[in-house]
PDB file of C-alpha atoms in Angstrom:
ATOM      1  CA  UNK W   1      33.639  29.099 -17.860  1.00 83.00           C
ATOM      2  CA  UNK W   2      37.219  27.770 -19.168  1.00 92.00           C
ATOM      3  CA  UNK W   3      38.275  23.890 -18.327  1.00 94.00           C
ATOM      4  CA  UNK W   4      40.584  23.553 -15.722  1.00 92.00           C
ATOM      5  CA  UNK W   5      42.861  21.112 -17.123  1.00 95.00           C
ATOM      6  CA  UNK W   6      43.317  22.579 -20.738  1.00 96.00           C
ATOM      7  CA  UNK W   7      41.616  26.153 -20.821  1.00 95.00           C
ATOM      8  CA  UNK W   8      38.860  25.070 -23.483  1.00 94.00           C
ATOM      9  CA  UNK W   9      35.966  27.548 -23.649  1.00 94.00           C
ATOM     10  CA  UNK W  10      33.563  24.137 -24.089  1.00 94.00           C
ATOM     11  CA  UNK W  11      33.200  23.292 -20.177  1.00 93.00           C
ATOM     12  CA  UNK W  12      29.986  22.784 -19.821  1.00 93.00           C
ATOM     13  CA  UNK W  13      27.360  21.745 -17.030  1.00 90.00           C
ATOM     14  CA  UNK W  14      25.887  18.904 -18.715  1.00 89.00           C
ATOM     15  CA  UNK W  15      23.891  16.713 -15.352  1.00 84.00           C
ATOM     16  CA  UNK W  16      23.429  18.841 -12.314  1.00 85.00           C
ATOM     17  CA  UNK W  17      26.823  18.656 -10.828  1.00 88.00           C
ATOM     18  CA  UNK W  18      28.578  17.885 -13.364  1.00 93.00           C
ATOM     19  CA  UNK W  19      30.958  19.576 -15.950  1.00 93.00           C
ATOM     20  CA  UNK W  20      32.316  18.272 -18.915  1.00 95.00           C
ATOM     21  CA  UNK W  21      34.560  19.545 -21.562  1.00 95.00           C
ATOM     22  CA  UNK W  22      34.323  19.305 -25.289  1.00 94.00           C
ATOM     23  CA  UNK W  23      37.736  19.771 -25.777  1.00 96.00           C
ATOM     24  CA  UNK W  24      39.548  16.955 -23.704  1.00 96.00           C
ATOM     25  CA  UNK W  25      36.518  15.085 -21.852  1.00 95.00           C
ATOM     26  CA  UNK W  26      37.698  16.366 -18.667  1.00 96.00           C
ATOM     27  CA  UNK W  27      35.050  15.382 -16.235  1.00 94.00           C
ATOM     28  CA  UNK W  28      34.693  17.918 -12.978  1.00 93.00           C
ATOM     29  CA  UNK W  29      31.785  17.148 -10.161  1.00 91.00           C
ATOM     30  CA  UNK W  30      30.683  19.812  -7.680  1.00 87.00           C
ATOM     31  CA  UNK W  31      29.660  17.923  -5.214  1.00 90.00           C
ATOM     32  CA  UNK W  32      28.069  19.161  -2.043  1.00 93.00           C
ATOM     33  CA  UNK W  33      30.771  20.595   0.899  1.00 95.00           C
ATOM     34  CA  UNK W  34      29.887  19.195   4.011  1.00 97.00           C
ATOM     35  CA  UNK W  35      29.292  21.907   7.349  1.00 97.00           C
ATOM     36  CA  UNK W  36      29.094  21.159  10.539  1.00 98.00           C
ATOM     37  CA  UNK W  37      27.029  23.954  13.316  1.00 98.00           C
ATOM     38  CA  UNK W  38      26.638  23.713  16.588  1.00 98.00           C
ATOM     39  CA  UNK W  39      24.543  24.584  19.504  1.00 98.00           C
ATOM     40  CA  UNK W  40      25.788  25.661  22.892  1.00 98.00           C
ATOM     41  CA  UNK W  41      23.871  25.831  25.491  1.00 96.00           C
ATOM     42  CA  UNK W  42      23.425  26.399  29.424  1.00 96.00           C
ATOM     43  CA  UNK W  43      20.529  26.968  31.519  1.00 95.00           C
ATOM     44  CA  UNK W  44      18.352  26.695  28.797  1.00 92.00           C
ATOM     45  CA  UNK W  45      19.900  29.511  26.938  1.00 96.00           C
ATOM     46  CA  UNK W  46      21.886  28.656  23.452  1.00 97.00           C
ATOM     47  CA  UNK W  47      25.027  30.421  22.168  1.00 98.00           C
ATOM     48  CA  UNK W  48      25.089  32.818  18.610  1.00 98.00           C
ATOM     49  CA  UNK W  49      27.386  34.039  17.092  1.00 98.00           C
ATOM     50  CA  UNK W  50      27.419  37.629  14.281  1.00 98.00           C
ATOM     51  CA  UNK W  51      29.261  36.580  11.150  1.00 98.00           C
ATOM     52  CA  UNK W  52      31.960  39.302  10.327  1.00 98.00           C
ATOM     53  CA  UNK W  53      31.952  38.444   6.419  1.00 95.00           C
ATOM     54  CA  UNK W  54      29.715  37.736   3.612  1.00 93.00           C
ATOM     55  CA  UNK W  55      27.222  35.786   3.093  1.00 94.00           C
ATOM     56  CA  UNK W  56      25.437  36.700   5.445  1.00 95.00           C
ATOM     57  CA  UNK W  57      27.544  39.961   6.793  1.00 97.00           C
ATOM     58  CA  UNK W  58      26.077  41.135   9.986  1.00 98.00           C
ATOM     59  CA  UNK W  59      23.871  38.681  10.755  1.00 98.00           C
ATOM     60  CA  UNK W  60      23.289  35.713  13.789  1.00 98.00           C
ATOM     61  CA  UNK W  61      24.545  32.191  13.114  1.00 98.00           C
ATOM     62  CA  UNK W  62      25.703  29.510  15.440  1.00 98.00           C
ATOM     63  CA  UNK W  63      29.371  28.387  15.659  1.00 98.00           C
ATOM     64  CA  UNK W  64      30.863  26.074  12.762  1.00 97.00           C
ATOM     65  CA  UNK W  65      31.995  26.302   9.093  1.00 96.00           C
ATOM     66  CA  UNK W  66      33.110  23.758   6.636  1.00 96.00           C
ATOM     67  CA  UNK W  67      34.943  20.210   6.791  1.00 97.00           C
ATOM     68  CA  UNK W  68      38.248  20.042   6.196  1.00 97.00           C
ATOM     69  CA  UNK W  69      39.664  16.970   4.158  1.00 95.00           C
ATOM     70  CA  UNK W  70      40.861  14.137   6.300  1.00 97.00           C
ATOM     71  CA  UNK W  71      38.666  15.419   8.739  1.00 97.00           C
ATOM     72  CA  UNK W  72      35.523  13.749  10.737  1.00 97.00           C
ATOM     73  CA  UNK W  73      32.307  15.901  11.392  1.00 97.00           C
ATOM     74  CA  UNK W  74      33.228  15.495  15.165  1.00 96.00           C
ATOM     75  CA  UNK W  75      36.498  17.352  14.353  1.00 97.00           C
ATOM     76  CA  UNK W  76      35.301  19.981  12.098  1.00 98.00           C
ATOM     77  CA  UNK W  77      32.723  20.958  14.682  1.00 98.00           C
ATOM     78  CA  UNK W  78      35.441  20.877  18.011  1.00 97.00           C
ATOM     79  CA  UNK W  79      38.324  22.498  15.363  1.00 98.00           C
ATOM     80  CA  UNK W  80      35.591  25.211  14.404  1.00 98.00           C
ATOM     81  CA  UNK W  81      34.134  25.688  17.725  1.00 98.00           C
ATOM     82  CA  UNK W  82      37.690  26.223  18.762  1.00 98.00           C
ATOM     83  CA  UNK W  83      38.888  28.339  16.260  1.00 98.00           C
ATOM     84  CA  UNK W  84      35.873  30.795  16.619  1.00 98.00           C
ATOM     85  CA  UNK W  85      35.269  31.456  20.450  1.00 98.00           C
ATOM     86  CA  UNK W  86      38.823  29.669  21.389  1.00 97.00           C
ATOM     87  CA  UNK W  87      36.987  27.009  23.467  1.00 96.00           C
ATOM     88  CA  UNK W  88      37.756  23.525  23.569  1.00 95.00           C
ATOM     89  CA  UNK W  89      34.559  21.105  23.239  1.00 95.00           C
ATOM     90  CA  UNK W  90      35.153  17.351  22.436  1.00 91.00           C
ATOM     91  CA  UNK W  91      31.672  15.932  23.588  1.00 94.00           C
ATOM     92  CA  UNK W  92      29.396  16.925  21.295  1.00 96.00           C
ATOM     93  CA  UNK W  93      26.271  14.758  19.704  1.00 96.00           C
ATOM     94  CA  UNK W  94      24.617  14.762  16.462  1.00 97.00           C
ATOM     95  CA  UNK W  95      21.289  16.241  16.050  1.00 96.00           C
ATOM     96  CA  UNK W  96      20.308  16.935  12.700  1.00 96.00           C
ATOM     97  CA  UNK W  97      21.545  17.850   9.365  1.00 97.00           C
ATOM     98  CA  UNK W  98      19.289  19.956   6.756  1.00 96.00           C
ATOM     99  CA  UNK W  99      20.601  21.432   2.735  1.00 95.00           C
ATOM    100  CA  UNK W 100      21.736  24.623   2.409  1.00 94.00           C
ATOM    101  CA  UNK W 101      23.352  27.230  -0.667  1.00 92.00           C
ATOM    102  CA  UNK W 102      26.198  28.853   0.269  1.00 88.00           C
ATOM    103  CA  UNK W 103      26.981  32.230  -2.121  1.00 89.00           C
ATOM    104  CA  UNK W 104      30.562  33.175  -2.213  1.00 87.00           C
ATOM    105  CA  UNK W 105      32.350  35.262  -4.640  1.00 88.00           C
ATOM    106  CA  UNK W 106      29.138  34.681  -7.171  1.00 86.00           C
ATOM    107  CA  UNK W 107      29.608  30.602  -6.704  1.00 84.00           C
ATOM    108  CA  UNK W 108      26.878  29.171  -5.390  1.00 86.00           C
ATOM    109  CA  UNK W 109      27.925  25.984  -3.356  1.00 89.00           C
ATOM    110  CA  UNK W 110      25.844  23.474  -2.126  1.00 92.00           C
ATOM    111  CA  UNK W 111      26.148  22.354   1.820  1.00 95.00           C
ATOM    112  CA  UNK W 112      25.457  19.706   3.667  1.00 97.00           C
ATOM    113  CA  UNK W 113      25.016  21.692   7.219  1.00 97.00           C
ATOM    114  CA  UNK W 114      24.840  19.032  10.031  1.00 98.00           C
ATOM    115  CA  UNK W 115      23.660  20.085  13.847  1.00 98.00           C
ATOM    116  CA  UNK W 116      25.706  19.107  16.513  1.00 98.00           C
ATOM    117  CA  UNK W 117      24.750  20.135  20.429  1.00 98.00           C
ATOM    118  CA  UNK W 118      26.763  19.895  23.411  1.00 97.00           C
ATOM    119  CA  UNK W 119      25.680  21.341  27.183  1.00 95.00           C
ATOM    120  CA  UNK W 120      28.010  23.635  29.007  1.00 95.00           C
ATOM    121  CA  UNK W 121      28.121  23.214  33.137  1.00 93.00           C
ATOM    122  CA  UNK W 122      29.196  26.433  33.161  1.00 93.00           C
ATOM    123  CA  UNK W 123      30.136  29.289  30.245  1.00 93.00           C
ATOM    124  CA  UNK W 124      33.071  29.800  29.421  1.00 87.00           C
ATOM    125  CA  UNK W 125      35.654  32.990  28.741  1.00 94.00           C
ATOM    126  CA  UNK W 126      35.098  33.559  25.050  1.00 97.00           C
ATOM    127  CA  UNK W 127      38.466  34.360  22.720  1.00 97.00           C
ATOM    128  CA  UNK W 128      36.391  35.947  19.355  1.00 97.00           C
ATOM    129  CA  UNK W 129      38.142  35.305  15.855  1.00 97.00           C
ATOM    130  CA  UNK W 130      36.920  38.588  14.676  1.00 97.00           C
ATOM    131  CA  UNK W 131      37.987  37.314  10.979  1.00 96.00           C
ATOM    132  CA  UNK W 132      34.936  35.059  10.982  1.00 96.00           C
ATOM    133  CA  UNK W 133      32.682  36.499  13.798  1.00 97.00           C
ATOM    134  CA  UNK W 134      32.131  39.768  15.606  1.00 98.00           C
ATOM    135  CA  UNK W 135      29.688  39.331  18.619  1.00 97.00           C
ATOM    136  CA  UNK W 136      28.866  36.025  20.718  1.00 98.00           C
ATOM    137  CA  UNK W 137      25.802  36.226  22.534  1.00 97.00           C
ATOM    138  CA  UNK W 138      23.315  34.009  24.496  1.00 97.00           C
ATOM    139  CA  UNK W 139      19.716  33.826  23.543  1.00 97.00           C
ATOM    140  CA  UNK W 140      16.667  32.132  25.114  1.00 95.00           C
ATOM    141  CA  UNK W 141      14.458  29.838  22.876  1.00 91.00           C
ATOM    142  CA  UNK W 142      11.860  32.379  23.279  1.00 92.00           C
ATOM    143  CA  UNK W 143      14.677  35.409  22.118  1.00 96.00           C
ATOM    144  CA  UNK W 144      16.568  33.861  19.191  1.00 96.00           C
ATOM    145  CA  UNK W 145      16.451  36.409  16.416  1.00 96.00           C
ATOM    146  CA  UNK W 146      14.398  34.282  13.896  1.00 95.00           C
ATOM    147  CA  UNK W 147      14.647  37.199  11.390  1.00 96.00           C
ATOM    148  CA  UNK W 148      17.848  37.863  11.955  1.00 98.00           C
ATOM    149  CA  UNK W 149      19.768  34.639  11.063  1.00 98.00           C
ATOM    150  CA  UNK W 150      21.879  34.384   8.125  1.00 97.00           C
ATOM    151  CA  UNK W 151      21.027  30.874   6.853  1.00 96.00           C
ATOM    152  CA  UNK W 152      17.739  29.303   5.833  1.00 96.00           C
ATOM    153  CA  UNK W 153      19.432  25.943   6.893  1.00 96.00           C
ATOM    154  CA  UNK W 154      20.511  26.916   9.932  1.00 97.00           C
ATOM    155  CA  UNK W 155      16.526  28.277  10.802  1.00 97.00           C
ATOM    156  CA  UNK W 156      15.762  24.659   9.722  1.00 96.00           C
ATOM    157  CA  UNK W 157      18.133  23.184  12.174  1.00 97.00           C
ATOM    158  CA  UNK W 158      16.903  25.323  14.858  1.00 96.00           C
ATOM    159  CA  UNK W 159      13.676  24.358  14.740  1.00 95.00           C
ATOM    160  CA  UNK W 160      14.195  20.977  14.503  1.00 94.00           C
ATOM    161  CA  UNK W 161      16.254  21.490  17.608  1.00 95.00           C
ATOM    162  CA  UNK W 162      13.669  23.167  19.986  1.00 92.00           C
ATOM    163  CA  UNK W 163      11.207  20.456  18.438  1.00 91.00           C
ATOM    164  CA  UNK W 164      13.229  17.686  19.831  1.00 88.00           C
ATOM    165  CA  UNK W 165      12.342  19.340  23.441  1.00 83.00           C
TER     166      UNK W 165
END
């Protein structure tokens, strides 16, 4: 690994998350990206979603994605939430938050995912953004496809969910 501010071959992870380089003393953190995920639900059933790219190709998830800057968790989960199924959602409430490592393009970044969960009075028309997902589908507690979900977090978050029952 080069430095990104003068090219030097002697960036180095010397603590954790950090990088230094010989060369300059050009200091770079990789700090944790925060992710927000939520869970819809009505009548007891909660809404997944089938990611449509890597990590994780293939497999069940629930809404969300990353934080933009300037942005609150509230507003990463109602932008996401948005963006994905093309539903609006403003009142949503924190539940939980758990680690996770996110692999992408052989970096492996550490998240922050944090549970938010809102109830529908009724579902709504679904717009897919195939980009990011390629199926939307309900699931009882007693039907969510354990095996089948891309994220350890987001098992972790689950459970603590249907705990909180």
């Amino acid at each position: 690994m080069h430095c990104p501010k003068c090219a030097s071959p002697k960036f180095v992870n010397t603590h954790s998350i950090q990088f230094v380089c010989g060369a300059c003393s050009f200091e770079y953190f990789h700090n944790t990206a925060a992710a927000v995920a939520g869970i819809i639900q009505h009548d007891g059933d909660i809404l997944m979603t089938r990611r449509a790219k890597n990590p994780g190709l293939g497999k069940w998830d629930l809404p969300g994605g990353f934080v933009d800057p300037n942005e609150s968790l509230e507003q990463a989960i109602a932008r996401e939430v948005r963006e994905e199924l093309g539903i609006l959602i403003n009142d949503w409430r924190y539940c939980a938050s758990a680690p996770n490592q996110y692999l992408y393009k052989d970096v492996l970044y550490n998240t922050l995912d944090t549970l938010f969960v809102v109830t529908l009075e009724q579902r709504s028309d679904l717009t897919l953004q195939t980009s990011e997902i390629t199926q939307a589908a309900w699931f009882s507690s007693s039907e969510i496809p354990h095996s089948q979900i891309a994220f350890p977090s987001i098992k972790v978050l689950l459970n603590k969910y249907m705990a909180s029952l």
